[in-house]
PDB file of C-alpha atoms in Angstrom:
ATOM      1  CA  UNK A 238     -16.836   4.319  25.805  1.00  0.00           C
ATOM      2  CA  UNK A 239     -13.426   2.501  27.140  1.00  0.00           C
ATOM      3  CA  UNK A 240      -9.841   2.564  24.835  1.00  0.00           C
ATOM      4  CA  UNK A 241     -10.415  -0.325  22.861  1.00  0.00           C
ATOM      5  CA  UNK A 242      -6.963  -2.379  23.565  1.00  0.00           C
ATOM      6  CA  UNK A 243      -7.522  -1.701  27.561  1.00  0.00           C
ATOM      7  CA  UNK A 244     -10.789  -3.527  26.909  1.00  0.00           C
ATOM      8  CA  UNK A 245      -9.775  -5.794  25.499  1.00  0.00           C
ATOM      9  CA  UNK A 246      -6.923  -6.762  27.931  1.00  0.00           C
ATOM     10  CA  UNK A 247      -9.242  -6.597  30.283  1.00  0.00           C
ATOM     11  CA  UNK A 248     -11.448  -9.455  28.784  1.00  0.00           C
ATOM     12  CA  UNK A 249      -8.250 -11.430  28.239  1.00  0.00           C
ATOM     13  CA  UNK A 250      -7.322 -11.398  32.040  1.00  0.00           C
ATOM     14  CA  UNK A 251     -11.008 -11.869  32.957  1.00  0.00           C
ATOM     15  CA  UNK A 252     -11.237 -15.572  30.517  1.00  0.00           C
ATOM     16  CA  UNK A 253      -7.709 -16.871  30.719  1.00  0.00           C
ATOM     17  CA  UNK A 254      -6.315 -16.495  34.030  1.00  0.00           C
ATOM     18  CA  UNK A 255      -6.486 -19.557  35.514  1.00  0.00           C
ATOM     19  CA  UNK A 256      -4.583 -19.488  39.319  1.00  0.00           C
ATOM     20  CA  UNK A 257      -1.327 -17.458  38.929  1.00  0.00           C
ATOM     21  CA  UNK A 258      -1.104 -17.500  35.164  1.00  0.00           C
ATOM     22  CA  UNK A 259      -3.110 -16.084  32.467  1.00  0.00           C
ATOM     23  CA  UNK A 260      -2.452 -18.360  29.920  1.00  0.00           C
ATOM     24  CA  UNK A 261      -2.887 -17.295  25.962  1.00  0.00           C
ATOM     25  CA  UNK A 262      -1.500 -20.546  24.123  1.00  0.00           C
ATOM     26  CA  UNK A 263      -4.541 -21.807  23.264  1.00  0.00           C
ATOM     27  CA  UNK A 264      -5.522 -18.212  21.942  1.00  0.00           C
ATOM     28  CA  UNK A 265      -5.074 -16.689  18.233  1.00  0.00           C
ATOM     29  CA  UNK A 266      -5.839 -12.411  19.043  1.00  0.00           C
ATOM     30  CA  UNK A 267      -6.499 -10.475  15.926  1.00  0.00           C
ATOM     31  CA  UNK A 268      -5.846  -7.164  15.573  1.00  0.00           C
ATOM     32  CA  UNK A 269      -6.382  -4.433  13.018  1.00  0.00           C
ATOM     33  CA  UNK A 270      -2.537  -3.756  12.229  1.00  0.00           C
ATOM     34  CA  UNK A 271       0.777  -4.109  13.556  1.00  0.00           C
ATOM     35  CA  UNK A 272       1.008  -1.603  15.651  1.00  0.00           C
ATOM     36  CA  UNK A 273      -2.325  -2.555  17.481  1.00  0.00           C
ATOM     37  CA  UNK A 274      -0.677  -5.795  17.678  1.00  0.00           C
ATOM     38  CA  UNK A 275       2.577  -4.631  19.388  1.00  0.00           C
ATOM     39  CA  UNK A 276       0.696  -2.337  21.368  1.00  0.00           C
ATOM     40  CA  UNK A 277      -1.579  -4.978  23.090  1.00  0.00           C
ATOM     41  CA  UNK A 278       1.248  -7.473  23.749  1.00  0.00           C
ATOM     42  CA  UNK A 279       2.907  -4.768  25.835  1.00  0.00           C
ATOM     43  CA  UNK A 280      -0.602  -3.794  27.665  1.00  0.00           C
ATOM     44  CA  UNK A 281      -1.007  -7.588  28.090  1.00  0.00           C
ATOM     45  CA  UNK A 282       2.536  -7.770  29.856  1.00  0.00           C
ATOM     46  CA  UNK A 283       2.054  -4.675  31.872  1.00  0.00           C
ATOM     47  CA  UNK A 284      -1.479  -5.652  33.218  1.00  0.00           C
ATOM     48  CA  UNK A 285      -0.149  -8.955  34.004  1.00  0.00           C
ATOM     49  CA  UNK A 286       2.985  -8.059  35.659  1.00  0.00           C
ATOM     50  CA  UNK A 287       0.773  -5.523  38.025  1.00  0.00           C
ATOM     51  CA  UNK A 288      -1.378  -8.285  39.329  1.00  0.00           C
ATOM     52  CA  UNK A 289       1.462 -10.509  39.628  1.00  0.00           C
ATOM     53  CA  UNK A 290       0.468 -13.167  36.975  1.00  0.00           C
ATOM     54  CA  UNK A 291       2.609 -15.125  34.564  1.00  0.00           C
ATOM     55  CA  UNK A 292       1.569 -14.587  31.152  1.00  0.00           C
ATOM     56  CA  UNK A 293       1.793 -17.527  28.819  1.00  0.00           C
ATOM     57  CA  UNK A 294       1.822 -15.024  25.309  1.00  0.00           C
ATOM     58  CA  UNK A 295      -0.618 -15.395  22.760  1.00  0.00           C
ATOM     59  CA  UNK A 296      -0.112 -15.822  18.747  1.00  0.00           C
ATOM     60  CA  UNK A 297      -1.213 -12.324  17.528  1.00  0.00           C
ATOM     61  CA  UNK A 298      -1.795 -11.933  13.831  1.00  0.00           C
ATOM     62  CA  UNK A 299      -3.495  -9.008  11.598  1.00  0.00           C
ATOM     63  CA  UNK A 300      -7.007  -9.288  10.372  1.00  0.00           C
ATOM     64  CA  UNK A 301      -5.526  -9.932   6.526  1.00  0.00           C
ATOM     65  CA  UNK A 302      -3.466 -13.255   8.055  1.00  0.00           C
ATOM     66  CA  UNK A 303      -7.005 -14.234   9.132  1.00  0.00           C
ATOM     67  CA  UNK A 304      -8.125 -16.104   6.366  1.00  0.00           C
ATOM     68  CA  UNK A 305      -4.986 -18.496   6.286  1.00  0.00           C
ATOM     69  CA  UNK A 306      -6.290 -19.682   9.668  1.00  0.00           C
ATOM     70  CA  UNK A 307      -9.072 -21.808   8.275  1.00  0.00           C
ATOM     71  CA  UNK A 308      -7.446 -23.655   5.279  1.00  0.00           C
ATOM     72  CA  UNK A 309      -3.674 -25.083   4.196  1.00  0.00           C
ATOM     73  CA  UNK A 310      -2.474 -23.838   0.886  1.00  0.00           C
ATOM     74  CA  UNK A 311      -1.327 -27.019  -0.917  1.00  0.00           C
ATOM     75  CA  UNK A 312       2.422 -24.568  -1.596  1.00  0.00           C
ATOM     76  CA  UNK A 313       3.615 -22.829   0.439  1.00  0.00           C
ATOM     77  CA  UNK A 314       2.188 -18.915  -0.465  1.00  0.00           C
ATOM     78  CA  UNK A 315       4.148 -15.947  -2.599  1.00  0.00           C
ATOM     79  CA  UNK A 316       5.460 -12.973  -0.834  1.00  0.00           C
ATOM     80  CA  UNK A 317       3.885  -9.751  -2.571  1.00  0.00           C
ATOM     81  CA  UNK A 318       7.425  -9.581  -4.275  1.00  0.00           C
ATOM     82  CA  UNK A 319       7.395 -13.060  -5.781  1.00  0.00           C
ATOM     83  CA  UNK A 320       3.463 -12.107  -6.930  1.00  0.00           C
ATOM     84  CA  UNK A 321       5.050  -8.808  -8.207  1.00  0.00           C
ATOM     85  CA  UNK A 322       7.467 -10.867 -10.310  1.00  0.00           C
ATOM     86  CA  UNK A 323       5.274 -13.751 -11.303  1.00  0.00           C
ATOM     87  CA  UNK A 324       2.880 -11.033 -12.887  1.00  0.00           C
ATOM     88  CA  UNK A 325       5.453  -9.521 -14.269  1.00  0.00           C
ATOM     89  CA  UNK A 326       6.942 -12.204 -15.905  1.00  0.00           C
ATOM     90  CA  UNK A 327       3.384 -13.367 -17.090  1.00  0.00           C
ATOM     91  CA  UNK A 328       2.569 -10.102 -18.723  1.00  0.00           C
ATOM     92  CA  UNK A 329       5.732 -10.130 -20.560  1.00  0.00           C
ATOM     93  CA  UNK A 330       5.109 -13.437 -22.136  1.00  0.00           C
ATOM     94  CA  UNK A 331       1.774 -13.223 -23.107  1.00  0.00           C
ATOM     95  CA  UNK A 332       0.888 -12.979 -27.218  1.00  0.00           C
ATOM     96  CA  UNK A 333       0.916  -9.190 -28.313  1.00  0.00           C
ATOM     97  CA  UNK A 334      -2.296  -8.827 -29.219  1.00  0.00           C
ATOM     98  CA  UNK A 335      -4.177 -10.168 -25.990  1.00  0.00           C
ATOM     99  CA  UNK A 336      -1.958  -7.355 -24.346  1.00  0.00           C
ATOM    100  CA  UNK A 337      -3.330  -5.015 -26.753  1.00  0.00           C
ATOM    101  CA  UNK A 338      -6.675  -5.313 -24.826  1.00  0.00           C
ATOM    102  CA  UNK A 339      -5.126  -4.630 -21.651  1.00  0.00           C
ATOM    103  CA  UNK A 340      -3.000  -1.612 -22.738  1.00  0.00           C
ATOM    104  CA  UNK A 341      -2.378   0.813 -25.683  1.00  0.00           C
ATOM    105  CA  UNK A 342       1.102   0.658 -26.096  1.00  0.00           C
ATOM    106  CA  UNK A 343       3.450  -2.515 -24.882  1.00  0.00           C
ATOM    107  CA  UNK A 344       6.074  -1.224 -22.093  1.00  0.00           C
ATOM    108  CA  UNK A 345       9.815  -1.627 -23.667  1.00  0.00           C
ATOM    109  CA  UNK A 346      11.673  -4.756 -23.063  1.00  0.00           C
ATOM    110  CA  UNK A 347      13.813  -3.910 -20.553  1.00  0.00           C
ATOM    111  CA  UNK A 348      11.885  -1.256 -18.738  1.00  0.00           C
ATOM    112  CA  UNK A 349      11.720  -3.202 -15.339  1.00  0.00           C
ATOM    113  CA  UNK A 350       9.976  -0.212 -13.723  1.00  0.00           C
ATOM    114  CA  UNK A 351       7.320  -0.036 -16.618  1.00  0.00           C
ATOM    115  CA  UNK A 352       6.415  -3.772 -16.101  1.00  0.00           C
ATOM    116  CA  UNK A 353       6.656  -4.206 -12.329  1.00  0.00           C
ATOM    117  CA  UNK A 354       3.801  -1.266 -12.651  1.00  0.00           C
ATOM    118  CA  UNK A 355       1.823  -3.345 -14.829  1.00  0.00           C
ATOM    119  CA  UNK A 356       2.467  -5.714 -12.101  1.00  0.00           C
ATOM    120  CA  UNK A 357       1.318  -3.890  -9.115  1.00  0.00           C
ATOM    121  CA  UNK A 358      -1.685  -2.823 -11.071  1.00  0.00           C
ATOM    122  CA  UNK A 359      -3.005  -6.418 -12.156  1.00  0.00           C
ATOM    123  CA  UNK A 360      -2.058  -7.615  -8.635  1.00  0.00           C
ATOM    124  CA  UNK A 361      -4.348  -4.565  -6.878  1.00  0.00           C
ATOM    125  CA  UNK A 362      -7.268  -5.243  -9.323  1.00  0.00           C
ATOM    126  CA  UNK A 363      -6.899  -9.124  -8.783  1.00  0.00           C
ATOM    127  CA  UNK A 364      -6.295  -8.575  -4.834  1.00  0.00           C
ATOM    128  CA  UNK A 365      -9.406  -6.925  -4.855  1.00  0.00           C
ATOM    129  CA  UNK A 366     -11.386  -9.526  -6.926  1.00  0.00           C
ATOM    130  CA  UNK A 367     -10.256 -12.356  -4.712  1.00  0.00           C
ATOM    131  CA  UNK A 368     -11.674 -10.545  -1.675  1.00  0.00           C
ATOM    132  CA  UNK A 369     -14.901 -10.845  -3.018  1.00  0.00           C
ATOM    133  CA  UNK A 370     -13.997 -14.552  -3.645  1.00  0.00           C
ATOM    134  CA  UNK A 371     -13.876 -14.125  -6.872  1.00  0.00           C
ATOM    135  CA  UNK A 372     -12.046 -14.543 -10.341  1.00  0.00           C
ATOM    136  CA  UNK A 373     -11.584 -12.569 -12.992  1.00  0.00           C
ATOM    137  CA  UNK A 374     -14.053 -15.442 -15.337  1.00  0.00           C
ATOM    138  CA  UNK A 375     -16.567 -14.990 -12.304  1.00  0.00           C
ATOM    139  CA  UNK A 376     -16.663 -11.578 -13.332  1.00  0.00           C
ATOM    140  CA  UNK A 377     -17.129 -11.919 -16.847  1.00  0.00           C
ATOM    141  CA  UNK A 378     -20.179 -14.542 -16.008  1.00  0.00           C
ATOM    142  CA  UNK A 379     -21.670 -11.973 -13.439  1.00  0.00           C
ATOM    143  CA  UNK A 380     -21.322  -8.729 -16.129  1.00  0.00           C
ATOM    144  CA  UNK A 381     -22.907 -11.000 -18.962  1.00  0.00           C
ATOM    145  CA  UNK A 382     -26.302 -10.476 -17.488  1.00  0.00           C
ATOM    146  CA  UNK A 383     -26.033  -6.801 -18.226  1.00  0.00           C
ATOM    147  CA  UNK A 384     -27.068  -5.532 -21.732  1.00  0.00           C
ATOM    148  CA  UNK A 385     -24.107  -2.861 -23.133  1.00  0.00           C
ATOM    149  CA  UNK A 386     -21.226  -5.323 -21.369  1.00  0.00           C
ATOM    150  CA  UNK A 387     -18.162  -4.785 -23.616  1.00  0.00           C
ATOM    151  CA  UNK A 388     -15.492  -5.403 -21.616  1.00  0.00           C
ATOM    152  CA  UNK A 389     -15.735  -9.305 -21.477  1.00  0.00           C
ATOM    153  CA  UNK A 390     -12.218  -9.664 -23.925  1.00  0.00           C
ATOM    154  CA  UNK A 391     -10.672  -7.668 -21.656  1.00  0.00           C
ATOM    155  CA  UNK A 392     -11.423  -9.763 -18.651  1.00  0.00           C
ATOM    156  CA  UNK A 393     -10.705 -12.912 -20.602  1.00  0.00           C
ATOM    157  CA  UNK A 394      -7.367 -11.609 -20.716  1.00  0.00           C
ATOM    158  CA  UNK A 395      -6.849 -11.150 -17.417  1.00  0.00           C
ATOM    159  CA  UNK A 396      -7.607 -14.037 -16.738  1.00  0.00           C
ATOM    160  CA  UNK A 397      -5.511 -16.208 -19.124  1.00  0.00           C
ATOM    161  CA  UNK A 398      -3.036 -13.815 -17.681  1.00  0.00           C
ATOM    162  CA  UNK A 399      -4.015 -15.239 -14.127  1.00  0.00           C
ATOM    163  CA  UNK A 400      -3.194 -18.706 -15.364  1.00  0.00           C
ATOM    164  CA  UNK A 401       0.459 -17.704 -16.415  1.00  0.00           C
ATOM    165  CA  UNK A 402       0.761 -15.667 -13.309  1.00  0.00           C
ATOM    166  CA  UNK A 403       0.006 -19.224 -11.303  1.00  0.00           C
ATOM    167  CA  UNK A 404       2.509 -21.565 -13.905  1.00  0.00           C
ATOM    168  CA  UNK A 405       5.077 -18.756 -13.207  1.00  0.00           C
ATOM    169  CA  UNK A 406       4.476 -19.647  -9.008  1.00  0.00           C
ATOM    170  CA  UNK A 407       4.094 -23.318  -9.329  1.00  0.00           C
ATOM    171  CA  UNK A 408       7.075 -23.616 -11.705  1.00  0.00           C
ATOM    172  CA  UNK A 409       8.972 -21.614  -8.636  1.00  0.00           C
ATOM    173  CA  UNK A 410       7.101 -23.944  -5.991  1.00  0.00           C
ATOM    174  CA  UNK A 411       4.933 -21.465  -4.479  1.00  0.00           C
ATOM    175  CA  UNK A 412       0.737 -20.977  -4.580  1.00  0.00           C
ATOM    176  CA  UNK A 413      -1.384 -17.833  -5.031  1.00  0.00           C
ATOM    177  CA  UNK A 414      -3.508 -16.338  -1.682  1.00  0.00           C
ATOM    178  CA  UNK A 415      -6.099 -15.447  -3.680  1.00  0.00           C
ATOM    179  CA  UNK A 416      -6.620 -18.708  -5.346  1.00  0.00           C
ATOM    180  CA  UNK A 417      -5.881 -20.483  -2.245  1.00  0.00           C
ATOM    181  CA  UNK A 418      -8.328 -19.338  -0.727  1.00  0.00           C
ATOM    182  CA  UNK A 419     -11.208 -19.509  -3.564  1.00  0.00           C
ATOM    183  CA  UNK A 420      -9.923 -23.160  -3.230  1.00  0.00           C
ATOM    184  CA  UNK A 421     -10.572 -23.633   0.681  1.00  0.00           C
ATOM    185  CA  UNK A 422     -14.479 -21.879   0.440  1.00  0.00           C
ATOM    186  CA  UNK A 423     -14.477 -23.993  -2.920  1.00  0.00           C
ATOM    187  CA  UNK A 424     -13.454 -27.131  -0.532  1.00  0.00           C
ATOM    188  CA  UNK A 425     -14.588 -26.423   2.901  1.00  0.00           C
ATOM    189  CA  UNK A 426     -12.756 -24.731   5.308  1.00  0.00           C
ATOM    190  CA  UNK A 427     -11.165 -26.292   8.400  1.00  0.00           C
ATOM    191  CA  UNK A 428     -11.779 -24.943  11.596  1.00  0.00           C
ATOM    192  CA  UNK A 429      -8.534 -23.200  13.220  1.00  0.00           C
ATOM    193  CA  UNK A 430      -7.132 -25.092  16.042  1.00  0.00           C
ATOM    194  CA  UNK A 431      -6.622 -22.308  18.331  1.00  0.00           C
ATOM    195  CA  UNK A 432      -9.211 -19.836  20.199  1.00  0.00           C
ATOM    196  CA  UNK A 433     -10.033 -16.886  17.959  1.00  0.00           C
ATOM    197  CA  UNK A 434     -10.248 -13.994  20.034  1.00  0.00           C
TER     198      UNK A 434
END
């Protein structure tokens, strides 16, 4: 029944002042997006300047940065554009037919707009079968159990397509967020070492 972000400064000042200062370093916030992010930062500094307090700043991600918090990737992680590329690249080199099950008709050669399509597309659908903490051959085992499943080539595909996608990264020295993190729940996850607020 309160804005949200006043709220939440409010329980900020409340558990981290501490004498004159209201001291954050210890303190990871996460926020819903970027602007929320921005926006709190400033309430923070306002609130704090009005009561006359020195604010030690906090280390504000996004909710999607959230994972990374509890594991190290073992390379350092692709930006979406290097993911873009990698898939790209991947798709391009794997045999004819196994593309065959993906698509109807191969994209020309040197249609970079075709293939970095292809690319976004296979990186959305794998995006969203990581969040599940999943890959594609987890889906193929999971579908199995259903009588009429016809789609397992397909997803065999993808995911020999997954493991060219990753030798593309690795060859460039850089890891996959989606596998990293099957990896850390695979292997335990470390707790952060700052205060998740």
């Amino acid at each position: 029944d309160e804005p949200f972000l006043g709220t939440a400064v409010n329980f900020l000042l409340d558990h981290y002042t501490s004498g004159r200062f209201v001291d954050l370093h210890q303190a990871l916030l996460v926020v819903p997006g970027s602007r929320a992010q921005r926006r709190l930062l400033e309430l923070l500094l306002l609130a704090a300047e009005k009561s006359r307090l020195t604010l030690v700043a906090p280390r504000t991600i996004t909710t999607g940065a959230l994972p990374e918090q509890f594991y190290a990737p073992r390379l350092p992680l692709a930006s979406n554009l290097q993911r873009l590329m990698a898939w790209s690249q991947a798709l391009q080199t794997i045999p004819g037919a196994h593309l065959r099950s993906l698509l109807p008709k191969r994209p020309p050669d040197g249609s970079f707009n075709a293939w970095l399509s292809l690319a976004r597309t296979i990186d959305d659908l794998y995006s969203e079968v990581g969040r599940a903490g999943l890959r594609f051959t987890d889906v193929v085992k999971a579908c199995q159990r259903f009588d009429g499943f016809v789609d397992e080539e397909r997803w065999l595909v993808l995911d020999s397509l997954r493991e060219l996608f990753r030798s593309v990264l690795a060859a460039a020295g850089f890891s996959d967020r989606e596998e990293e993190r099957c990896f850390a729940i695979e292997n335990g996850l470390q707790p952060p070492e700052r205060e998740i607020v």
